[in-house]
GROMACS .gro file of C-alpha atoms in nm:
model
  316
    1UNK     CA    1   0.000   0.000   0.000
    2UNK     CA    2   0.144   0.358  -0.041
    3UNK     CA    3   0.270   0.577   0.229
    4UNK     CA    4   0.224   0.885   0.269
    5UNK     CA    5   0.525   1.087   0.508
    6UNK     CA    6   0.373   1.393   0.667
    7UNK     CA    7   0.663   1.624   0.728
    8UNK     CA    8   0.566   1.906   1.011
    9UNK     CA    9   0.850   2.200   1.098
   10UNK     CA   10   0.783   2.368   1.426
   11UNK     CA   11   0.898   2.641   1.611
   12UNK     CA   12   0.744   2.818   1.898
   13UNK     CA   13   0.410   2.691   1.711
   14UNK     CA   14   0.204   2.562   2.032
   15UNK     CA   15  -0.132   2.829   1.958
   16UNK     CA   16  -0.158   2.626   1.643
   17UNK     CA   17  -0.061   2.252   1.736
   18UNK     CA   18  -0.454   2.129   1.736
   19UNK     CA   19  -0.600   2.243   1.456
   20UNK     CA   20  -0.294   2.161   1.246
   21UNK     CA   21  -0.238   1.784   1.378
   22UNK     CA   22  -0.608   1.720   1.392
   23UNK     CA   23  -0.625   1.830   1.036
   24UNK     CA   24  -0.388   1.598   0.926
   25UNK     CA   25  -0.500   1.278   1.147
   26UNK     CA   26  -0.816   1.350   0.979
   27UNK     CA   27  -0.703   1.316   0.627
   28UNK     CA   28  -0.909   1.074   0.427
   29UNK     CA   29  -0.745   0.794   0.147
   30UNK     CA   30  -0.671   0.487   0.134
   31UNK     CA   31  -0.288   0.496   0.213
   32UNK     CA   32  -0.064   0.444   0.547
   33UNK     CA   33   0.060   0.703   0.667
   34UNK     CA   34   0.354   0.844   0.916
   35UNK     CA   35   0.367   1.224   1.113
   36UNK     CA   36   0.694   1.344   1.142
   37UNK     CA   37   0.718   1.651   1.364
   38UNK     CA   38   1.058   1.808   1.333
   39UNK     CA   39   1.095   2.043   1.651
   40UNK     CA   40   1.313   2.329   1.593
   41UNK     CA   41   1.438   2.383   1.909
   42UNK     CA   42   1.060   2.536   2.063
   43UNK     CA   43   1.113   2.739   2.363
   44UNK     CA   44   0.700   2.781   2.428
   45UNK     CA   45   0.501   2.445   2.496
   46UNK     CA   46   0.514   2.308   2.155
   47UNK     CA   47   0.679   2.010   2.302
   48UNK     CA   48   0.485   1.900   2.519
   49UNK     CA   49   0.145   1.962   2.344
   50UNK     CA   50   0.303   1.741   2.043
   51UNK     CA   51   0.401   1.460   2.292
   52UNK     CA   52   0.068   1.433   2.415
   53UNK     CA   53  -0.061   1.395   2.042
   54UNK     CA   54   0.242   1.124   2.001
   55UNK     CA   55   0.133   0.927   2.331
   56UNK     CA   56  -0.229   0.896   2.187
   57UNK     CA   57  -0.115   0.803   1.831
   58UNK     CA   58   0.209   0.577   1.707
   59UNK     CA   59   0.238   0.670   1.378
   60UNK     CA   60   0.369   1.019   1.535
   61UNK     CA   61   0.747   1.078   1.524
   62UNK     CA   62   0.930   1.341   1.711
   63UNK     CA   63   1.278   1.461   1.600
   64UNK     CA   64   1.369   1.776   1.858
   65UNK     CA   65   1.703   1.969   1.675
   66UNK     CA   66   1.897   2.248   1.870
   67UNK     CA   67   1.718   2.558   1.676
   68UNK     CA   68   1.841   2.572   1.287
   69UNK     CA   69   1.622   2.764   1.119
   70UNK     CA   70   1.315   2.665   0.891
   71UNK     CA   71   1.559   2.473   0.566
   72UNK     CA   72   1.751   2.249   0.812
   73UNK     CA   73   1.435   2.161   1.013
   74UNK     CA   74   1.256   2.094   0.697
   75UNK     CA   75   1.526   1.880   0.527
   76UNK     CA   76   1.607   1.678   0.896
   77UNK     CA   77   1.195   1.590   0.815
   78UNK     CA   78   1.309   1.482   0.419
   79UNK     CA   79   1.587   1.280   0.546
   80UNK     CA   80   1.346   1.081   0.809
   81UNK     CA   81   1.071   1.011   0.573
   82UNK     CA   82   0.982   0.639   0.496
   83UNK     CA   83   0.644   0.661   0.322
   84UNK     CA   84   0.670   0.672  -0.088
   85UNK     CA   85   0.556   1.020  -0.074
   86UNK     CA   86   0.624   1.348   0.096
   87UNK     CA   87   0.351   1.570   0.216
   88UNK     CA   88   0.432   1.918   0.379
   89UNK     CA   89   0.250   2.118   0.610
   90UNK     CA   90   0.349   2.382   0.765
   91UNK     CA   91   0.347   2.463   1.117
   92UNK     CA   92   0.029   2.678   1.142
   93UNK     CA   93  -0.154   2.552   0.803
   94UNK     CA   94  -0.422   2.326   0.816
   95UNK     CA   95  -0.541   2.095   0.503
   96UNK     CA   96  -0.876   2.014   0.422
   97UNK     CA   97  -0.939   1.619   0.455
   98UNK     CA   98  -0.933   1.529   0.148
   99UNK     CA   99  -0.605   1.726   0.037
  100UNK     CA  100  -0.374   1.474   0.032
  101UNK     CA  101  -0.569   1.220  -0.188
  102UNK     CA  102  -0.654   1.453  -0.491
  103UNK     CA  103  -0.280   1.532  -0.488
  104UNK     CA  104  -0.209   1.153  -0.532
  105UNK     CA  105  -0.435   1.106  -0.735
  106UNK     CA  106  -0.290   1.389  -0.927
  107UNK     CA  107   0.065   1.225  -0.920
  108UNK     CA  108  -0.096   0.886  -1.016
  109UNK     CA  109  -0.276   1.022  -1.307
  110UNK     CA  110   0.003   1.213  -1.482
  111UNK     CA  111   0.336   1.011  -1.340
  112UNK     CA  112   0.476   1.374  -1.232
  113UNK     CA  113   0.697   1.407  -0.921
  114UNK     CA  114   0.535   1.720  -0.818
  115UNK     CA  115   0.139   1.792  -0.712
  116UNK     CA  116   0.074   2.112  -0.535
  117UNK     CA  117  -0.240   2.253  -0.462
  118UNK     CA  118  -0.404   2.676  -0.420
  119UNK     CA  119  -0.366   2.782  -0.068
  120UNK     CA  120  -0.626   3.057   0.138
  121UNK     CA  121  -0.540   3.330   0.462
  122UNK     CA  122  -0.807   3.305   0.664
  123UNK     CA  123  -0.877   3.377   1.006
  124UNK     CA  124  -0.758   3.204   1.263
  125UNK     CA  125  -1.096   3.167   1.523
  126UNK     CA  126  -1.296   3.095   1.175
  127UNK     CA  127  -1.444   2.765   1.189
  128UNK     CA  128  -1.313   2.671   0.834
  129UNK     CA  129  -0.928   2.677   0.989
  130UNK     CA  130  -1.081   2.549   1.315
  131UNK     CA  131  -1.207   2.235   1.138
  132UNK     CA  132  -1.153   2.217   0.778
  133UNK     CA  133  -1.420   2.043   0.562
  134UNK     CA  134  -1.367   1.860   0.213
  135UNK     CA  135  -1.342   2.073  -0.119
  136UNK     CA  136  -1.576   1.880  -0.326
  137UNK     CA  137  -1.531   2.133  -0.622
  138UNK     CA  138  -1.423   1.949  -0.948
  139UNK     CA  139  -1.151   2.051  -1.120
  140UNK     CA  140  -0.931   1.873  -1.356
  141UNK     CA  141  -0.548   1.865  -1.266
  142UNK     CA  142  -0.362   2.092  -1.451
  143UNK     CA  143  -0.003   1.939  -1.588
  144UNK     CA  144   0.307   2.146  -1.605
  145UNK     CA  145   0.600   2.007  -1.801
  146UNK     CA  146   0.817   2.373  -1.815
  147UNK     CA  147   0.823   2.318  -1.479
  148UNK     CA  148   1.134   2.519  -1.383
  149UNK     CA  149   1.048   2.815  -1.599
  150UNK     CA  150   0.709   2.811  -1.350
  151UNK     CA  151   0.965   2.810  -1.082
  152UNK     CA  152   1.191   3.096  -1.197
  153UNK     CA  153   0.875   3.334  -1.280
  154UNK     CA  154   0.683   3.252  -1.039
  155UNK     CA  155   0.736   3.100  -0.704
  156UNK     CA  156   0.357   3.100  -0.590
  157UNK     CA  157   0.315   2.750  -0.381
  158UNK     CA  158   0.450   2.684  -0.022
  159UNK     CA  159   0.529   2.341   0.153
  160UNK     CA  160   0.149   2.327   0.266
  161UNK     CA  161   0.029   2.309  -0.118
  162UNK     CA  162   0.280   2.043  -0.182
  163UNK     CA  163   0.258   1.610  -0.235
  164UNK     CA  164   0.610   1.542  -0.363
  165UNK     CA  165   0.799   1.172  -0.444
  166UNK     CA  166   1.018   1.100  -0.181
  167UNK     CA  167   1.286   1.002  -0.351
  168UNK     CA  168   1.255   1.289  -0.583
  169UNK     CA  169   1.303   1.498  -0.259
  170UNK     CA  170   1.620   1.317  -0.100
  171UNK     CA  171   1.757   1.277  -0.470
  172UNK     CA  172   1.801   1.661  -0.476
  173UNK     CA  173   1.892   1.710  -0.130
  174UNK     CA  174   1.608   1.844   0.033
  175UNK     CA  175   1.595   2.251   0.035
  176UNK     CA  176   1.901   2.422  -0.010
  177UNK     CA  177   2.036   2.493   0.395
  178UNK     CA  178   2.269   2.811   0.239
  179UNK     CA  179   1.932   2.954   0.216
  180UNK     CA  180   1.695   3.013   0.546
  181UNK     CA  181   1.396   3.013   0.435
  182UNK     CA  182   1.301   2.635   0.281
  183UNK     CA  183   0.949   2.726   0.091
  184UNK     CA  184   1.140   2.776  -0.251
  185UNK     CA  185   1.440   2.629  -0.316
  186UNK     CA  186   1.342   2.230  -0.274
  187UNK     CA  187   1.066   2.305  -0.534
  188UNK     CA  188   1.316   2.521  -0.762
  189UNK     CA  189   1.564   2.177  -0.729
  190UNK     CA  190   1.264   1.902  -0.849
  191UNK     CA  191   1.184   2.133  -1.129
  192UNK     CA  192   1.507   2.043  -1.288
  193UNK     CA  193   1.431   1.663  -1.316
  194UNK     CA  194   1.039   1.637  -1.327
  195UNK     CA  195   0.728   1.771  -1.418
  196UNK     CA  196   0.463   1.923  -1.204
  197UNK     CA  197   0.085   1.885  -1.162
  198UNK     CA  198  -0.179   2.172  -0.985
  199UNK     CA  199  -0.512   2.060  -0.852
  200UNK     CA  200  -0.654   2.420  -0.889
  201UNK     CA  201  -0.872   2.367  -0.570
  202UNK     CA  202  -0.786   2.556  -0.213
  203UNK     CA  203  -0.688   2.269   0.002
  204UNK     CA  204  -0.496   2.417   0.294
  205UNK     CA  205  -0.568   2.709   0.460
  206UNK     CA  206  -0.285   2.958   0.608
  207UNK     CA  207  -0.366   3.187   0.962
  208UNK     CA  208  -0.375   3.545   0.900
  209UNK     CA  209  -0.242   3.641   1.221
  210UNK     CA  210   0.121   3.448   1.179
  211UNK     CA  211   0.271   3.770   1.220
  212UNK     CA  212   0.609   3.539   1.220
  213UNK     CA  213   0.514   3.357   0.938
  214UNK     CA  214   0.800   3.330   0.671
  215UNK     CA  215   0.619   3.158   0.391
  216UNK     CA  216   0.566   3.429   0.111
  217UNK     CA  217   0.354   3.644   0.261
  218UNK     CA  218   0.417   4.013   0.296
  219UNK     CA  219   0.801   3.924   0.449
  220UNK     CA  220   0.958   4.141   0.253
  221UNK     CA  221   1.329   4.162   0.245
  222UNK     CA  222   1.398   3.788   0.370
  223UNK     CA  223   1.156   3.609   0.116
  224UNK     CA  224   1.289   3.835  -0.190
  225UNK     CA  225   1.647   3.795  -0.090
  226UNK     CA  226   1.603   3.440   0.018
  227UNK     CA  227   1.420   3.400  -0.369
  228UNK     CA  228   1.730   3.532  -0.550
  229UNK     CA  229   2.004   3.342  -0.330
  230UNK     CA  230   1.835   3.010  -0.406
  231UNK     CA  231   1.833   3.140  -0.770
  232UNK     CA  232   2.195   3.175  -0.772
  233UNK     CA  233   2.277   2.861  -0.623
  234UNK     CA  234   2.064   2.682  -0.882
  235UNK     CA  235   2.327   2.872  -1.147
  236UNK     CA  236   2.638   2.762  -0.966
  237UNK     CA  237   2.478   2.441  -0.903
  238UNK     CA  238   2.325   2.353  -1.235
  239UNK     CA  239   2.633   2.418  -1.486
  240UNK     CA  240   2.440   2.290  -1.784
  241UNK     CA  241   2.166   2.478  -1.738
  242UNK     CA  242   2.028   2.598  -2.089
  243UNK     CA  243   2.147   2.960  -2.191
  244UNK     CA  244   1.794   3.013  -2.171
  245UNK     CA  245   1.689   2.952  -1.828
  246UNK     CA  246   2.048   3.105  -1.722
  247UNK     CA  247   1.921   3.489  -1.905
  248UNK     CA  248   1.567   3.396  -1.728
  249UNK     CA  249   1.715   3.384  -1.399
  250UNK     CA  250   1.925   3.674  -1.408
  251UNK     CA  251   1.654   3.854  -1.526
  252UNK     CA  252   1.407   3.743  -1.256
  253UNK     CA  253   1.668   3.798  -1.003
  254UNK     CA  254   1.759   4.168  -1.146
  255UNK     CA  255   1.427   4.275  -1.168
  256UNK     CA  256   1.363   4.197  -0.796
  257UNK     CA  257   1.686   4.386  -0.719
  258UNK     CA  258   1.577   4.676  -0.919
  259UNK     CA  259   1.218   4.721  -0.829
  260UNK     CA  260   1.314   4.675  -0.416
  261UNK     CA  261   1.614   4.912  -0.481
  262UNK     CA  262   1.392   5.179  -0.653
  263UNK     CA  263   1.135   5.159  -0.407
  264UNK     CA  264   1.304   5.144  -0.063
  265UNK     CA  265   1.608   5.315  -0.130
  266UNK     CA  266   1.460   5.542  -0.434
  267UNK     CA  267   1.784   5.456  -0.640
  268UNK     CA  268   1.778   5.597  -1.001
  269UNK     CA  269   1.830   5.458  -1.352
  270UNK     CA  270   2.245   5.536  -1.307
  271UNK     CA  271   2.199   5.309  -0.994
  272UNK     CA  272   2.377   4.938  -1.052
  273UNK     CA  273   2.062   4.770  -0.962
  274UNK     CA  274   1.928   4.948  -1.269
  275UNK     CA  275   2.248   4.881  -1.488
  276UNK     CA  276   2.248   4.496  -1.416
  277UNK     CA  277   1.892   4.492  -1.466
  278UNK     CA  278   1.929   4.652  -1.831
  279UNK     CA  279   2.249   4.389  -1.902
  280UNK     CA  280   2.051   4.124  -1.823
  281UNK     CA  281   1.727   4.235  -2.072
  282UNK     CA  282   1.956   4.271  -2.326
  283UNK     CA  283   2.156   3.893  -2.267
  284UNK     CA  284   2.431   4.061  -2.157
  285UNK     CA  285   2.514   3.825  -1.856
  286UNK     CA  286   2.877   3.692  -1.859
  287UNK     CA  287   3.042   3.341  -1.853
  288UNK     CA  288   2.930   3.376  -1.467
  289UNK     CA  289   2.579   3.489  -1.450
  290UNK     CA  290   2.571   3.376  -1.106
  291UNK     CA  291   2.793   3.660  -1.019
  292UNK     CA  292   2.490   3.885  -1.096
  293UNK     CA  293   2.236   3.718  -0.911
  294UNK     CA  294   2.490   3.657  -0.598
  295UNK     CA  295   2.534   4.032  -0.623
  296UNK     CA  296   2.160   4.134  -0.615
  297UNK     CA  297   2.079   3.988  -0.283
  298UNK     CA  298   2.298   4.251  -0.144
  299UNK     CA  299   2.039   4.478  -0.222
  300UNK     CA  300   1.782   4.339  -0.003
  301UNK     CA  301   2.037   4.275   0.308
  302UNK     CA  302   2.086   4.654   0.300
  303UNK     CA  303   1.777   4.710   0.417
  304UNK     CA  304   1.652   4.431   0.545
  305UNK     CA  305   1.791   4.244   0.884
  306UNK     CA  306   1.846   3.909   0.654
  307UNK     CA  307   1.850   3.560   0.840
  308UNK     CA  308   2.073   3.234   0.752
  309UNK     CA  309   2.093   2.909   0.861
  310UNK     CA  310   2.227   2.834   1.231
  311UNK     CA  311   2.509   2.644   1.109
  312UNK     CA  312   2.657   2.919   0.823
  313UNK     CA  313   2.622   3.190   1.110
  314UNK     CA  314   2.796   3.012   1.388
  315UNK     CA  315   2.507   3.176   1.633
  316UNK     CA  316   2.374   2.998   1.899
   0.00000   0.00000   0.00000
């Protein structure tokens, strides 16, 4: 029978630790399943609350790490998976029941690697985050097979949306842990080797009032400069990359640069962001292209108070 691995990153998360593991011990399909609940070093009582949800169930798993950051929690979750496929969630999402089984059946209709579904903010004390119900809309599944291109435009999924193989997901190494932030860069890596599937349906639902949340929305600085440094590992990564997803990513990567550096700072059109932006619309890019994308996350750490991973900081 297939298994499904529910990977679950937390960090001072304990406001949100019932509605998000009922949610998922109430997802319906006929599969096995595992929880793995990677604690990233909690200092409220998500422990304990999460113990008491492992005493009552066995297919809960507990890994507690010395805090890392959101990529190294997420990828100690990849590493510990057992079931055939991945499913994320997010520390303060909740999924509707039947998420997980129009994903697979997503995967099992096309062969992708990749299913990922549309994601809602909605309040907290509403009763739809509270206790999700089915989506019973119909909607066929919508392949992708340009998947990376998706991924270089457009980065518009996070964990919670996403079913993934799980060898796909230890193949390329989980996330990228130079990056802190771990929504984007695992997704950015499969996109490489497989094609992707959406199920356009809302089937997870994300808390309005996760002030702390780091997941794409409104976090300004980190999740822009977080979005270019994963794009410039991918280039110094990825060596055969095509010429034309190299120009793509420069350009995606410039244009974030620019538009931040125009708007925050109010830098000109004889401002480098500006310059590299132009070289890169016009191709002009370089035997190192990475260079340029490397260089525009400087931009964001100017004005931004930029996180990285515990172990590239040396912080305790």
């Amino acid at each position: 029978m297939t298994k499904i691995s529910y990977v679950i990153t937390l960090f001072n998360k304990q406001e949100y630790i019932r509605p998000v593991l009922d949610a998922v011990l109430a997802q319906t399909g006929d599969f096995d399943r595992e929880i793995i609940l990677v604690n990233d070093g909690s200092t409220d009582d998500t422990l304990p609350r999460i113990e008491a949800y492992a005493d009552k169930h066995p297919n809960i798993r507990i890994i507690s790490i010395e805090n890392s950051g959101p990529s190294v929690a997420f990828n100690t979750g990849i590493k510990a998976a057992t079931g055939d496929f991945i499913k994320f969630v997010d520390g303060d999402d909740v999924l509707c029941p039947n998420s997980t089984q129009l994903l697979l059946d997503a995967l099992e209709q096309t062969g992708f690697g990749l299913a990922h579904s549309l994601i809602e903010e909605i309040e907290v004390d509403s009763d739809t985050y509270q206790k999700p119900t089915e989506n019973l809309d119909s909607q066929p599944p919508i392949p992708n097979t340009n998947a990376i291109t998706t991924m270089i435009e457009k980065a518009h999924f996070n964990p919670s949306c996403v079913l993934v193989k799980t060898e796909l997901a230890q193949r390329v190494g989980g996330s990228d842990d130079r990056v802190f932030i771990q929504d984007y860069s695992l997704c950015l890596r499969i996109s490489c080797i497989s094609n992707f599937v959406q199920v356009p349906l809302i089937l997870a639902y994300a808390p309005k009032e996760a002030g702390s949340r780091l997941s794409g929305y409104g976090s300004g600085g980190q999740v822009l400069h977080d979005l270019n440094l994963a794009l410039a590992y991918l280039l110094e990564d990825q060596p055969d990359l095509s010429p034309e997803m190299r120009s793509k990513v420069v350009k995606r990567a410039t244009s974030r640069s620019w538009r931040w550096a125009k708007r925050l700072e109010k830098k000109s059109m004889f401002s480098k962001e500006f310059g590299n932006y132009m070289r890169a619309k016009m191709g002009l890019i370089g035997v190192n292209p990475e260079k340029l994308v490397f260089e525009s996350c400087e931009t964001f750490r100017r004005t931004s108070s930029i996180r990285f991973p515990r172990h590239l900081t040396g912080q305790s």
